[in-house]
Amino acid sequence: MQLSVDGFVAGPAGETDWQQCNRDAALKDYIRYLKDEPGCEVIEYGSSNFDVSLIREGQIDEYYFFIYPTAIGKGTAIFQSIGSKKNLRLVNTRSFECGVVMLFYKPE
Amino acid sequence: MRSKMKVMRKVIASINVSLDSYMSGPNCELDWHFERWGPDLAQSFGEQLSAADTILLGRVTYCAMARYWPQKAQDLSFPREDIAFADMMNNYTKIVFTKTLTASAWGNSKLVKGNLQREICKLKQQPGKDMIIYGSGKLITSMVEHGGLIDEYVLWVHPVILGEGKPLFKCLSNNLDMKLVKTNTFRSGVVMLTYQPQPAMMEN
């Protein structure tokens, strides 16, 4: 999940231009490595997919949040239909040159 | 002729947030923050506050804190490192930006009604340590919209998705691009992210 620092996956009209880290090879490689990992189904939540029913039902094993160093103020807040509060356990973090921070969580 | 660069005081916004960027639950609930408190967080918060000498607040956060901190300083069951923090909270000058409050509810407080930009610039030019903003979502959003008033954002990201609550920024006219300066991780899973705003592009 690629999030602005204020928790949006896209702007109000679906804008994702702020998700700009095109020159950060390490970030691109890392995202590709996550997506290509054999034996697991990777679901990308973003401007075109914000069905959080699997999250709500506790079907997700791992969460990777990529926090971009930009606040956009308004947009798609995909966790609005999450139902009750969800506690997670931080497993690892990683920072990238372009200022993106990766936060890796598992459900508690 | 030598000119001396005057180092201006910084304004630091220090904000507890959920993973989905809420500063509190819809009714100002902060249980998700208190549940994850610990000595390592207390130390980091204490270090941050001791580098400042003034706290800037909006009315809602000010009133909530005024009900909480004075009694904490007297609470014998409060952990020692937290008592030191409570003392700073109570002894520091609080500057409250409010158009409606007429009397201060807390010691060492000053109520300010005037132009926000002018007041902040005046404060920055006065001698003193840095100024810290806690909570105060509306005040922070106003300061972001004015541009250049906040020098650093410290977000304490808690490992919880709330789903609803009071958002970090209430709507911005422009994106706020920032530079990641520092990160730190705490035992309870809280991650501290420190950002500085990118300088605005100069337009001809």
PDB file of C-alpha atoms in Angstrom:
ATOM      1  CA  MET A   1       0.000   0.000   0.000  1.00  0.00           C
ATOM      2  CA  GLN A   2       1.456   3.360  -1.041  1.00  0.00           C
ATOM      3  CA  LEU A   3       0.267   6.104   1.287  1.00  0.00           C
ATOM      4  CA  SER A   4       0.738   9.809   1.598  1.00  0.00           C
ATOM      5  CA  VAL A   5       2.024  10.850   5.014  1.00  0.00           C
ATOM      6  CA  ASP A   6      -1.573  11.814   5.901  1.00  0.00           C
ATOM      7  CA  GLY A   7      -2.970   8.384   5.082  1.00  0.00           C
ATOM      8  CA  PHE A   8      -4.375   8.627   1.536  1.00  0.00           C
ATOM      9  CA  VAL A   9      -3.754   6.169  -1.297  1.00  0.00           C
ATOM     10  CA  ALA A  10      -4.755   8.726  -3.935  1.00  0.00           C
ATOM     11  CA  GLY A  11      -6.039  12.277  -4.269  1.00  0.00           C
ATOM     12  CA  PRO A  12      -9.768  13.056  -4.540  1.00  0.00           C
ATOM     13  CA  ALA A  13      -9.755  12.562  -8.310  1.00  0.00           C
ATOM     14  CA  GLY A  14      -7.477   9.540  -8.110  1.00  0.00           C
ATOM     15  CA  GLU A  15      -4.249  11.545  -8.383  1.00  0.00           C
ATOM     16  CA  THR A  16      -1.126   9.556  -7.665  1.00  0.00           C
ATOM     17  CA  ASP A  17       1.408  11.970  -9.141  1.00  0.00           C
ATOM     18  CA  TRP A  18       2.775  12.573  -5.659  1.00  0.00           C
ATOM     19  CA  GLN A  19       3.971   8.935  -5.580  1.00  0.00           C
ATOM     20  CA  GLN A  20       7.077   9.990  -7.359  1.00  0.00           C
ATOM     21  CA  CYS A  21      10.201   8.075  -6.567  1.00  0.00           C
ATOM     22  CA  ASN A  22      10.998   7.104 -10.145  1.00  0.00           C
ATOM     23  CA  ARG A  23      14.738   7.510  -9.741  1.00  0.00           C
ATOM     24  CA  ASP A  24      14.994   5.484  -6.577  1.00  0.00           C
ATOM     25  CA  ALA A  25      16.178   2.136  -7.909  1.00  0.00           C
ATOM     26  CA  ALA A  26      16.369   0.561  -4.455  1.00  0.00           C
ATOM     27  CA  LEU A  27      12.693   1.328  -3.831  1.00  0.00           C
ATOM     28  CA  LYS A  28      11.577   0.012  -7.215  1.00  0.00           C
ATOM     29  CA  ASP A  29      13.633  -3.162  -6.731  1.00  0.00           C
ATOM     30  CA  TYR A  30      12.200  -3.714  -3.272  1.00  0.00           C
ATOM     31  CA  ILE A  31       8.597  -3.341  -4.417  1.00  0.00           C
ATOM     32  CA  ARG A  32       9.263  -5.686  -7.331  1.00  0.00           C
ATOM     33  CA  TYR A  33      10.871  -8.255  -4.997  1.00  0.00           C
ATOM     34  CA  LEU A  34       7.822  -8.154  -2.720  1.00  0.00           C
ATOM     35  CA  LYS A  35       5.425  -8.626  -5.609  1.00  0.00           C
ATOM     36  CA  ASP A  36       7.446 -11.469  -7.108  1.00  0.00           C
ATOM     37  CA  GLU A  37       7.814 -13.532  -3.959  1.00  0.00           C
ATOM     38  CA  PRO A  38       6.700 -17.067  -4.827  1.00  0.00           C
ATOM     39  CA  GLY A  39       3.964 -18.779  -2.882  1.00  0.00           C
ATOM     40  CA  CYS A  40       2.063 -15.741  -1.730  1.00  0.00           C
ATOM     41  CA  GLU A  41      -0.724 -13.645  -3.112  1.00  0.00           C
ATOM     42  CA  VAL A  42       0.064  -9.962  -3.142  1.00  0.00           C
ATOM     43  CA  ILE A  43      -2.866  -7.569  -3.028  1.00  0.00           C
ATOM     44  CA  GLU A  44      -2.194  -3.961  -3.875  1.00  0.00           C
ATOM     45  CA  TYR A  45      -4.520  -1.473  -2.302  1.00  0.00           C
ATOM     46  CA  GLY A  46      -4.625   1.811  -4.139  1.00  0.00           C
ATOM     47  CA  SER A  47      -6.785   4.212  -6.082  1.00  0.00           C
ATOM     48  CA  SER A  48      -8.476   1.414  -8.018  1.00  0.00           C
ATOM     49  CA  ASN A  49      -8.766  -1.143  -5.248  1.00  0.00           C
ATOM     50  CA  PHE A  50     -10.017  -0.165  -1.881  1.00  0.00           C
ATOM     51  CA  ASP A  51     -12.030  -3.184  -0.924  1.00  0.00           C
ATOM     52  CA  VAL A  52     -10.794  -3.815   2.580  1.00  0.00           C
ATOM     53  CA  SER A  53     -13.042  -6.779   3.318  1.00  0.00           C
ATOM     54  CA  LEU A  54     -10.064  -9.150   3.527  1.00  0.00           C
ATOM     55  CA  ILE A  55      -8.395  -6.852   6.040  1.00  0.00           C
ATOM     56  CA  ARG A  56     -11.616  -6.587   8.024  1.00  0.00           C
ATOM     57  CA  GLU A  57     -11.986 -10.388   8.046  1.00  0.00           C
ATOM     58  CA  GLY A  58      -8.415 -10.910   9.228  1.00  0.00           C
ATOM     59  CA  GLN A  59      -7.327 -12.695   6.042  1.00  0.00           C
ATOM     60  CA  ILE A  60      -4.155 -10.701   5.502  1.00  0.00           C
ATOM     61  CA  ASP A  61      -0.880 -12.123   6.865  1.00  0.00           C
ATOM     62  CA  GLU A  62       1.481  -9.246   6.158  1.00  0.00           C
ATOM     63  CA  TYR A  63       1.102  -5.514   5.586  1.00  0.00           C
ATOM     64  CA  TYR A  64       3.644  -3.402   3.732  1.00  0.00           C
ATOM     65  CA  PHE A  65       3.013   0.331   3.900  1.00  0.00           C
ATOM     66  CA  PHE A  66       5.116   2.676   1.790  1.00  0.00           C
ATOM     67  CA  ILE A  67       4.769   6.134   3.311  1.00  0.00           C
ATOM     68  CA  TYR A  68       5.591   8.906   0.840  1.00  0.00           C
ATOM     69  CA  PRO A  69       7.006  12.176   2.210  1.00  0.00           C
ATOM     70  CA  THR A  70       4.057  14.242   0.989  1.00  0.00           C
ATOM     71  CA  ALA A  71       0.785  15.306   2.606  1.00  0.00           C
ATOM     72  CA  ILE A  72      -2.078  15.739   0.160  1.00  0.00           C
ATOM     73  CA  GLY A  73      -4.832  16.809   2.557  1.00  0.00           C
ATOM     74  CA  LYS A  74      -7.716  14.921   0.997  1.00  0.00           C
ATOM     75  CA  GLY A  75      -8.352  11.815  -1.056  1.00  0.00           C
ATOM     76  CA  THR A  76      -9.238   8.155  -0.821  1.00  0.00           C
ATOM     77  CA  ALA A  77      -8.949   7.001   2.767  1.00  0.00           C
ATOM     78  CA  ILE A  78      -9.356   3.308   2.206  1.00  0.00           C
ATOM     79  CA  PHE A  79      -9.660   2.256   5.813  1.00  0.00           C
ATOM     80  CA  GLN A  80     -12.949   4.045   6.385  1.00  0.00           C
ATOM     81  CA  SER A  81     -14.899   0.796   6.009  1.00  0.00           C
ATOM     82  CA  ILE A  82     -12.552  -1.198   8.241  1.00  0.00           C
ATOM     83  CA  GLY A  83     -15.194  -1.566  10.950  1.00  0.00           C
ATOM     84  CA  SER A  84     -13.465  -1.794  14.289  1.00  0.00           C
ATOM     85  CA  LYS A  85      -9.957  -0.655  15.176  1.00  0.00           C
ATOM     86  CA  LYS A  86      -7.201  -2.998  13.988  1.00  0.00           C
ATOM     87  CA  ASN A  87      -4.028  -3.500  16.050  1.00  0.00           C
ATOM     88  CA  LEU A  88      -0.875  -4.520  14.194  1.00  0.00           C
ATOM     89  CA  ARG A  89       2.582  -5.646  15.227  1.00  0.00           C
ATOM     90  CA  LEU A  90       5.572  -3.830  13.731  1.00  0.00           C
ATOM     91  CA  VAL A  91       8.066  -6.305  12.275  1.00  0.00           C
ATOM     92  CA  ASN A  92      10.500  -4.124  10.348  1.00  0.00           C
ATOM     93  CA  THR A  93      11.070  -0.703   8.822  1.00  0.00           C
ATOM     94  CA  ARG A  94      13.236   0.576   6.021  1.00  0.00           C
ATOM     95  CA  SER A  95      13.975   4.071   4.671  1.00  0.00           C
ATOM     96  CA  PHE A  96      14.775   4.872   1.077  1.00  0.00           C
ATOM     97  CA  GLU A  97      16.882   7.688  -0.429  1.00  0.00           C
ATOM     98  CA  CYS A  98      13.831   9.425  -1.864  1.00  0.00           C
ATOM     99  CA  GLY A  99      12.306   9.736   1.618  1.00  0.00           C
ATOM    100  CA  VAL A 100       9.817   6.856   1.403  1.00  0.00           C
ATOM    101  CA  VAL A 101       9.589   4.766   4.558  1.00  0.00           C
ATOM    102  CA  MET A 102       8.504   1.138   4.373  1.00  0.00           C
ATOM    103  CA  LEU A 103       6.664  -0.146   7.441  1.00  0.00           C
ATOM    104  CA  PHE A 104       6.109  -3.921   7.636  1.00  0.00           C
ATOM    105  CA  TYR A 105       3.435  -5.195  10.028  1.00  0.00           C
ATOM    106  CA  LYS A 106       1.708  -8.437  10.879  1.00  0.00           C
ATOM    107  CA  PRO A 107      -1.713  -8.692  12.520  1.00  0.00           C
ATOM    108  CA  GLU A 108      -1.592  -8.870  16.282  1.00  0.00           C
TER     109      GLU A 108
ATOM    110  CA  MET B   1      32.143  44.368   8.196  1.00  0.00           C
ATOM    111  CA  ARG B   2      30.952  41.145   9.730  1.00  0.00           C
ATOM    112  CA  SER B   3      27.314  40.143   9.904  1.00  0.00           C
ATOM    113  CA  LYS B   4      26.059  37.622  12.392  1.00  0.00           C
ATOM    114  CA  MET B   5      23.446  35.106  11.233  1.00  0.00           C
ATOM    115  CA  LYS B   6      20.693  35.165  13.815  1.00  0.00           C
ATOM    116  CA  VAL B   7      19.514  31.615  14.484  1.00  0.00           C
ATOM    117  CA  MET B   8      15.742  31.782  14.660  1.00  0.00           C
ATOM    118  CA  ARG B   9      13.658  29.604  16.908  1.00  0.00           C
ATOM    119  CA  LYS B  10      12.105  26.616  15.179  1.00  0.00           C
ATOM    120  CA  VAL B  11       8.482  25.525  15.338  1.00  0.00           C
ATOM    121  CA  ILE B  12       8.161  21.749  15.630  1.00  0.00           C
ATOM    122  CA  ALA B  13       4.818  19.984  15.210  1.00  0.00           C
ATOM    123  CA  SER B  14       4.925  16.755  17.232  1.00  0.00           C
ATOM    124  CA  ILE B  15       1.934  14.545  16.548  1.00  0.00           C
ATOM    125  CA  ASN B  16       0.771  11.107  17.652  1.00  0.00           C
ATOM    126  CA  VAL B  17      -0.979   9.429  14.716  1.00  0.00           C
ATOM    127  CA  SER B  18      -2.549   6.098  13.863  1.00  0.00           C
ATOM    128  CA  LEU B  19      -1.308   4.269  10.749  1.00  0.00           C
ATOM    129  CA  ASP B  20      -4.247   5.769   8.843  1.00  0.00           C
ATOM    130  CA  SER B  21      -3.209   9.205  10.016  1.00  0.00           C
ATOM    131  CA  TYR B  22      -5.798  10.086  12.653  1.00  0.00           C
ATOM    132  CA  MET B  23      -4.677  12.215  15.604  1.00  0.00           C
ATOM    133  CA  SER B  24      -7.414  10.775  17.818  1.00  0.00           C
ATOM    134  CA  GLY B  25     -10.628   8.786  17.639  1.00  0.00           C
ATOM    135  CA  PRO B  26     -13.770  10.699  16.613  1.00  0.00           C
ATOM    136  CA  ASN B  27     -14.460  11.654  20.262  1.00  0.00           C
ATOM    137  CA  CYS B  28     -10.831  12.578  20.962  1.00  0.00           C
ATOM    138  CA  GLU B  29     -10.021   9.035  22.142  1.00  0.00           C
ATOM    139  CA  LEU B  30      -6.312   8.507  22.804  1.00  0.00           C
ATOM    140  CA  ASP B  31      -6.398   5.032  24.366  1.00  0.00           C
ATOM    141  CA  TRP B  32      -4.487   3.645  21.362  1.00  0.00           C
ATOM    142  CA  HIS B  33      -1.646   6.059  22.236  1.00  0.00           C
ATOM    143  CA  PHE B  34      -1.611   5.508  26.024  1.00  0.00           C
ATOM    144  CA  GLU B  35      -1.632   1.706  25.509  1.00  0.00           C
ATOM    145  CA  ARG B  36       1.665   1.946  23.643  1.00  0.00           C
ATOM    146  CA  TRP B  37       3.480   4.262  26.042  1.00  0.00           C
ATOM    147  CA  GLY B  38       6.734   3.028  27.575  1.00  0.00           C
ATOM    148  CA  PRO B  39      10.036   4.235  29.079  1.00  0.00           C
ATOM    149  CA  ASP B  40      11.756   4.485  25.678  1.00  0.00           C
ATOM    150  CA  LEU B  41       8.974   6.691  24.284  1.00  0.00           C
ATOM    151  CA  ALA B  42       8.911   8.720  27.500  1.00  0.00           C
ATOM    152  CA  GLN B  43      12.631   9.389  27.142  1.00  0.00           C
ATOM    153  CA  SER B  44      12.310  10.469  23.524  1.00  0.00           C
ATOM    154  CA  PHE B  45       9.341  12.743  24.213  1.00  0.00           C
ATOM    155  CA  GLY B  46      11.222  14.205  27.190  1.00  0.00           C
ATOM    156  CA  GLU B  47      14.319  14.935  25.117  1.00  0.00           C
ATOM    157  CA  GLN B  48      12.214  16.594  22.465  1.00  0.00           C
ATOM    158  CA  LEU B  49      10.366  18.783  24.967  1.00  0.00           C
ATOM    159  CA  SER B  50      13.511  19.796  26.829  1.00  0.00           C
ATOM    160  CA  ALA B  51      14.925  21.259  23.593  1.00  0.00           C
ATOM    161  CA  ALA B  52      11.934  23.641  23.601  1.00  0.00           C
ATOM    162  CA  ASP B  53      10.664  26.220  26.083  1.00  0.00           C
ATOM    163  CA  THR B  54       7.265  27.130  24.654  1.00  0.00           C
ATOM    164  CA  ILE B  55       4.208  25.116  23.655  1.00  0.00           C
ATOM    165  CA  LEU B  56       1.842  26.369  20.941  1.00  0.00           C
ATOM    166  CA  LEU B  57      -1.704  25.012  21.055  1.00  0.00           C
ATOM    167  CA  GLY B  58      -5.147  25.317  19.545  1.00  0.00           C
ATOM    168  CA  ARG B  59      -8.133  25.741  21.854  1.00  0.00           C
ATOM    169  CA  VAL B  60      -9.384  22.135  21.901  1.00  0.00           C
ATOM    170  CA  THR B  61      -6.004  20.535  22.675  1.00  0.00           C
ATOM    171  CA  TYR B  62      -5.237  23.284  25.207  1.00  0.00           C
ATOM    172  CA  CYS B  63      -8.457  22.675  27.135  1.00  0.00           C
ATOM    173  CA  ALA B  64      -7.936  18.905  27.168  1.00  0.00           C
ATOM    174  CA  MET B  65      -4.332  19.290  28.368  1.00  0.00           C
ATOM    175  CA  ALA B  66      -5.330  21.869  30.992  1.00  0.00           C
ATOM    176  CA  ARG B  67      -7.602  19.229  32.534  1.00  0.00           C
ATOM    177  CA  TYR B  68      -4.860  16.556  32.462  1.00  0.00           C
ATOM    178  CA  TRP B  69      -1.378  17.915  33.188  1.00  0.00           C
ATOM    179  CA  PRO B  70      -1.797  19.945  36.397  1.00  0.00           C
ATOM    180  CA  GLN B  71      -3.146  16.906  38.242  1.00  0.00           C
ATOM    181  CA  LYS B  72      -0.471  14.581  36.795  1.00  0.00           C
ATOM    182  CA  ALA B  73       2.320  16.593  38.435  1.00  0.00           C
ATOM    183  CA  GLN B  74       0.781  15.762  41.832  1.00  0.00           C
ATOM    184  CA  ASP B  75       0.115  12.114  41.047  1.00  0.00           C
ATOM    185  CA  LEU B  76       2.443   9.985  43.190  1.00  0.00           C
ATOM    186  CA  SER B  77       1.756   6.881  41.133  1.00  0.00           C
ATOM    187  CA  PHE B  78       3.004   8.573  37.970  1.00  0.00           C
ATOM    188  CA  PRO B  79       6.379   7.119  36.785  1.00  0.00           C
ATOM    189  CA  ARG B  80       9.404   9.335  37.528  1.00  0.00           C
ATOM    190  CA  GLU B  81      10.328  10.043  33.914  1.00  0.00           C
ATOM    191  CA  ASP B  82       6.726  11.060  33.270  1.00  0.00           C
ATOM    192  CA  ILE B  83       6.703  13.450  36.267  1.00  0.00           C
ATOM    193  CA  ALA B  84       9.631  15.348  34.720  1.00  0.00           C
ATOM    194  CA  PHE B  85       7.616  15.618  31.511  1.00  0.00           C
ATOM    195  CA  ALA B  86       4.532  16.782  33.442  1.00  0.00           C
ATOM    196  CA  ASP B  87       6.651  19.458  35.146  1.00  0.00           C
ATOM    197  CA  MET B  88       7.822  20.779  31.775  1.00  0.00           C
ATOM    198  CA  MET B  89       4.260  20.779  30.444  1.00  0.00           C
ATOM    199  CA  ASN B  90       3.052  22.756  33.449  1.00  0.00           C
ATOM    200  CA  ASN B  91       6.001  25.158  33.708  1.00  0.00           C
ATOM    201  CA  TYR B  92       6.581  26.013  30.062  1.00  0.00           C
ATOM    202  CA  THR B  93       4.803  28.996  28.532  1.00  0.00           C
ATOM    203  CA  LYS B  94       1.706  27.853  26.628  1.00  0.00           C
ATOM    204  CA  ILE B  95       0.565  30.094  23.797  1.00  0.00           C
ATOM    205  CA  VAL B  96      -3.006  29.375  22.775  1.00  0.00           C
ATOM    206  CA  PHE B  97      -4.378  30.592  19.456  1.00  0.00           C
ATOM    207  CA  THR B  98      -8.075  31.140  20.060  1.00  0.00           C
ATOM    208  CA  LYS B  99     -10.765  33.598  19.084  1.00  0.00           C
ATOM    209  CA  THR B 100     -13.241  32.391  21.703  1.00  0.00           C
ATOM    210  CA  LEU B 101     -11.428  31.621  24.962  1.00  0.00           C
ATOM    211  CA  THR B 102     -11.307  34.599  27.282  1.00  0.00           C
ATOM    212  CA  ALA B 103      -9.690  33.127  30.379  1.00  0.00           C
ATOM    213  CA  SER B 104      -6.767  30.763  30.637  1.00  0.00           C
ATOM    214  CA  ALA B 105      -7.492  27.388  32.227  1.00  0.00           C
ATOM    215  CA  TRP B 106      -3.868  26.515  32.980  1.00  0.00           C
ATOM    216  CA  GLY B 107      -0.870  28.240  34.584  1.00  0.00           C
ATOM    217  CA  ASN B 108       1.784  29.964  32.417  1.00  0.00           C
ATOM    218  CA  SER B 109      -0.646  30.437  29.514  1.00  0.00           C
ATOM    219  CA  LYS B 110      -1.086  33.305  27.110  1.00  0.00           C
ATOM    220  CA  LEU B 111      -4.165  33.608  24.882  1.00  0.00           C
ATOM    221  CA  VAL B 112      -3.535  35.056  21.429  1.00  0.00           C
ATOM    222  CA  LYS B 113      -6.275  36.340  19.123  1.00  0.00           C
ATOM    223  CA  GLY B 114      -4.242  38.189  16.513  1.00  0.00           C
ATOM    224  CA  ASN B 115      -3.023  37.367  13.018  1.00  0.00           C
ATOM    225  CA  LEU B 116      -1.449  33.897  13.138  1.00  0.00           C
ATOM    226  CA  GLN B 117       1.341  34.551  10.665  1.00  0.00           C
ATOM    227  CA  ARG B 118       2.356  37.794  12.320  1.00  0.00           C
ATOM    228  CA  GLU B 119       2.318  36.263  15.809  1.00  0.00           C
ATOM    229  CA  ILE B 120       4.389  33.229  14.796  1.00  0.00           C
ATOM    230  CA  CYS B 121       6.977  35.362  12.975  1.00  0.00           C
ATOM    231  CA  LYS B 122       7.234  37.625  16.018  1.00  0.00           C
ATOM    232  CA  LEU B 123       7.765  34.629  18.303  1.00  0.00           C
ATOM    233  CA  LYS B 124      10.427  33.138  16.039  1.00  0.00           C
ATOM    234  CA  GLN B 125      12.437  36.312  16.196  1.00  0.00           C
ATOM    235  CA  GLN B 126      12.421  36.468  19.979  1.00  0.00           C
ATOM    236  CA  PRO B 127      15.308  34.878  21.845  1.00  0.00           C
ATOM    237  CA  GLY B 128      14.536  31.459  23.245  1.00  0.00           C
ATOM    238  CA  LYS B 129      14.534  27.747  22.563  1.00  0.00           C
ATOM    239  CA  ASP B 130      12.359  25.991  20.012  1.00  0.00           C
ATOM    240  CA  MET B 131       8.568  25.942  20.176  1.00  0.00           C
ATOM    241  CA  ILE B 132       6.571  22.753  20.038  1.00  0.00           C
ATOM    242  CA  ILE B 133       2.998  22.128  18.900  1.00  0.00           C
ATOM    243  CA  TYR B 134       1.105  19.113  20.230  1.00  0.00           C
ATOM    244  CA  GLY B 135      -2.196  17.907  18.723  1.00  0.00           C
ATOM    245  CA  SER B 136      -3.935  21.082  17.551  1.00  0.00           C
ATOM    246  CA  GLY B 137      -4.999  19.791  14.121  1.00  0.00           C
ATOM    247  CA  LYS B 138      -6.804  22.990  13.055  1.00  0.00           C
ATOM    248  CA  LEU B 139      -3.893  25.201  14.126  1.00  0.00           C
ATOM    249  CA  ILE B 140      -1.390  23.008  12.282  1.00  0.00           C
ATOM    250  CA  THR B 141      -3.477  23.026   9.093  1.00  0.00           C
ATOM    251  CA  SER B 142      -3.723  26.851   9.248  1.00  0.00           C
ATOM    252  CA  MET B 143       0.005  27.125   9.726  1.00  0.00           C
ATOM    253  CA  VAL B 144       0.670  24.790   6.782  1.00  0.00           C
ATOM    254  CA  GLU B 145      -1.660  26.858   4.587  1.00  0.00           C
ATOM    255  CA  HIS B 146       0.196  30.055   5.530  1.00  0.00           C
ATOM    256  CA  GLY B 147       3.435  28.424   4.450  1.00  0.00           C
ATOM    257  CA  GLY B 148       6.816  28.448   6.144  1.00  0.00           C
ATOM    258  CA  LEU B 149       5.523  28.608   9.706  1.00  0.00           C
ATOM    259  CA  ILE B 150       6.298  25.014  10.719  1.00  0.00           C
ATOM    260  CA  ASP B 151       9.960  24.007  10.452  1.00  0.00           C
ATOM    261  CA  GLU B 152       9.723  20.348  11.388  1.00  0.00           C
ATOM    262  CA  TYR B 153       7.070  17.629  11.610  1.00  0.00           C
ATOM    263  CA  VAL B 154       7.585  14.729  13.983  1.00  0.00           C
ATOM    264  CA  LEU B 155       4.995  12.002  13.465  1.00  0.00           C
ATOM    265  CA  TRP B 156       4.777   9.213  16.012  1.00  0.00           C
ATOM    266  CA  VAL B 157       3.104   6.501  13.912  1.00  0.00           C
ATOM    267  CA  HIS B 158       1.285   3.968  16.070  1.00  0.00           C
ATOM    268  CA  PRO B 159       0.750   0.353  14.856  1.00  0.00           C
ATOM    269  CA  VAL B 160      -3.030   0.641  14.762  1.00  0.00           C
ATOM    270  CA  ILE B 161      -5.636   1.326  12.061  1.00  0.00           C
ATOM    271  CA  LEU B 162      -8.488   3.343  13.614  1.00  0.00           C
ATOM    272  CA  GLY B 163     -10.765   3.630  10.574  1.00  0.00           C
ATOM    273  CA  GLU B 164     -12.178   6.956  11.761  1.00  0.00           C
ATOM    274  CA  GLY B 165     -11.122   9.927  13.853  1.00  0.00           C
ATOM    275  CA  LYS B 166      -9.744  13.450  13.650  1.00  0.00           C
ATOM    276  CA  PRO B 167      -7.460  13.630  10.599  1.00  0.00           C
ATOM    277  CA  LEU B 168      -3.939  14.998  10.607  1.00  0.00           C
ATOM    278  CA  PHE B 169      -4.528  17.720   8.024  1.00  0.00           C
ATOM    279  CA  LYS B 170      -8.032  18.956   7.477  1.00  0.00           C
ATOM    280  CA  CYS B 171      -7.670  19.709   3.739  1.00  0.00           C
ATOM    281  CA  LEU B 172      -4.725  21.390   2.115  1.00  0.00           C
ATOM    282  CA  SER B 173      -4.874  23.681  -0.915  1.00  0.00           C
ATOM    283  CA  ASN B 174      -1.507  22.407  -2.096  1.00  0.00           C
ATOM    284  CA  ASN B 175       0.454  19.238  -1.485  1.00  0.00           C
ATOM    285  CA  LEU B 176       2.989  19.540   1.306  1.00  0.00           C
ATOM    286  CA  ASP B 177       6.226  18.006   0.030  1.00  0.00           C
ATOM    287  CA  MET B 178       8.697  17.093   2.716  1.00  0.00           C
ATOM    288  CA  LYS B 179      12.116  15.617   3.241  1.00  0.00           C
ATOM    289  CA  LEU B 180      12.561  12.652   5.574  1.00  0.00           C
ATOM    290  CA  VAL B 181      15.207  13.586   8.106  1.00  0.00           C
ATOM    291  CA  LYS B 182      15.172  10.886  10.764  1.00  0.00           C
ATOM    292  CA  THR B 183      13.376   7.709  11.815  1.00  0.00           C
ATOM    293  CA  ASN B 184      13.309   5.825  15.096  1.00  0.00           C
ATOM    294  CA  THR B 185      11.500   2.715  16.307  1.00  0.00           C
ATOM    295  CA  PHE B 186      10.164   1.966  19.781  1.00  0.00           C
ATOM    296  CA  ARG B 187       9.433  -1.271  21.622  1.00  0.00           C
ATOM    297  CA  SER B 188       5.678  -0.965  21.390  1.00  0.00           C
ATOM    298  CA  GLY B 189       5.914  -0.671  17.586  1.00  0.00           C
ATOM    299  CA  VAL B 190       5.575   3.106  17.419  1.00  0.00           C
ATOM    300  CA  VAL B 191       7.718   4.572  14.626  1.00  0.00           C
ATOM    301  CA  MET B 192       8.897   8.180  14.832  1.00  0.00           C
ATOM    302  CA  LEU B 193       9.210   9.883  11.428  1.00  0.00           C
ATOM    303  CA  THR B 194      10.802  13.353  11.317  1.00  0.00           C
ATOM    304  CA  TYR B 195      10.274  15.523   8.245  1.00  0.00           C
ATOM    305  CA  GLN B 196      11.203  19.022   7.146  1.00  0.00           C
ATOM    306  CA  PRO B 197       9.138  20.863   4.548  1.00  0.00           C
ATOM    307  CA  GLN B 198      10.809  21.205   1.143  1.00  0.00           C
ATOM    308  CA  PRO B 199      11.514  24.845   0.358  1.00  0.00           C
ATOM    309  CA  ALA B 200       8.841  26.368  -1.876  1.00  0.00           C
ATOM    310  CA  MET B 201       9.747  26.832  -5.554  1.00  0.00           C
ATOM    311  CA  MET B 202      10.534  30.473  -6.359  1.00  0.00           C
ATOM    312  CA  GLU B 203       8.189  31.856  -8.989  1.00  0.00           C
ATOM    313  CA  ASN B 204       9.088  34.799 -11.271  1.00  0.00           C
TER     314      ASN B 204
END
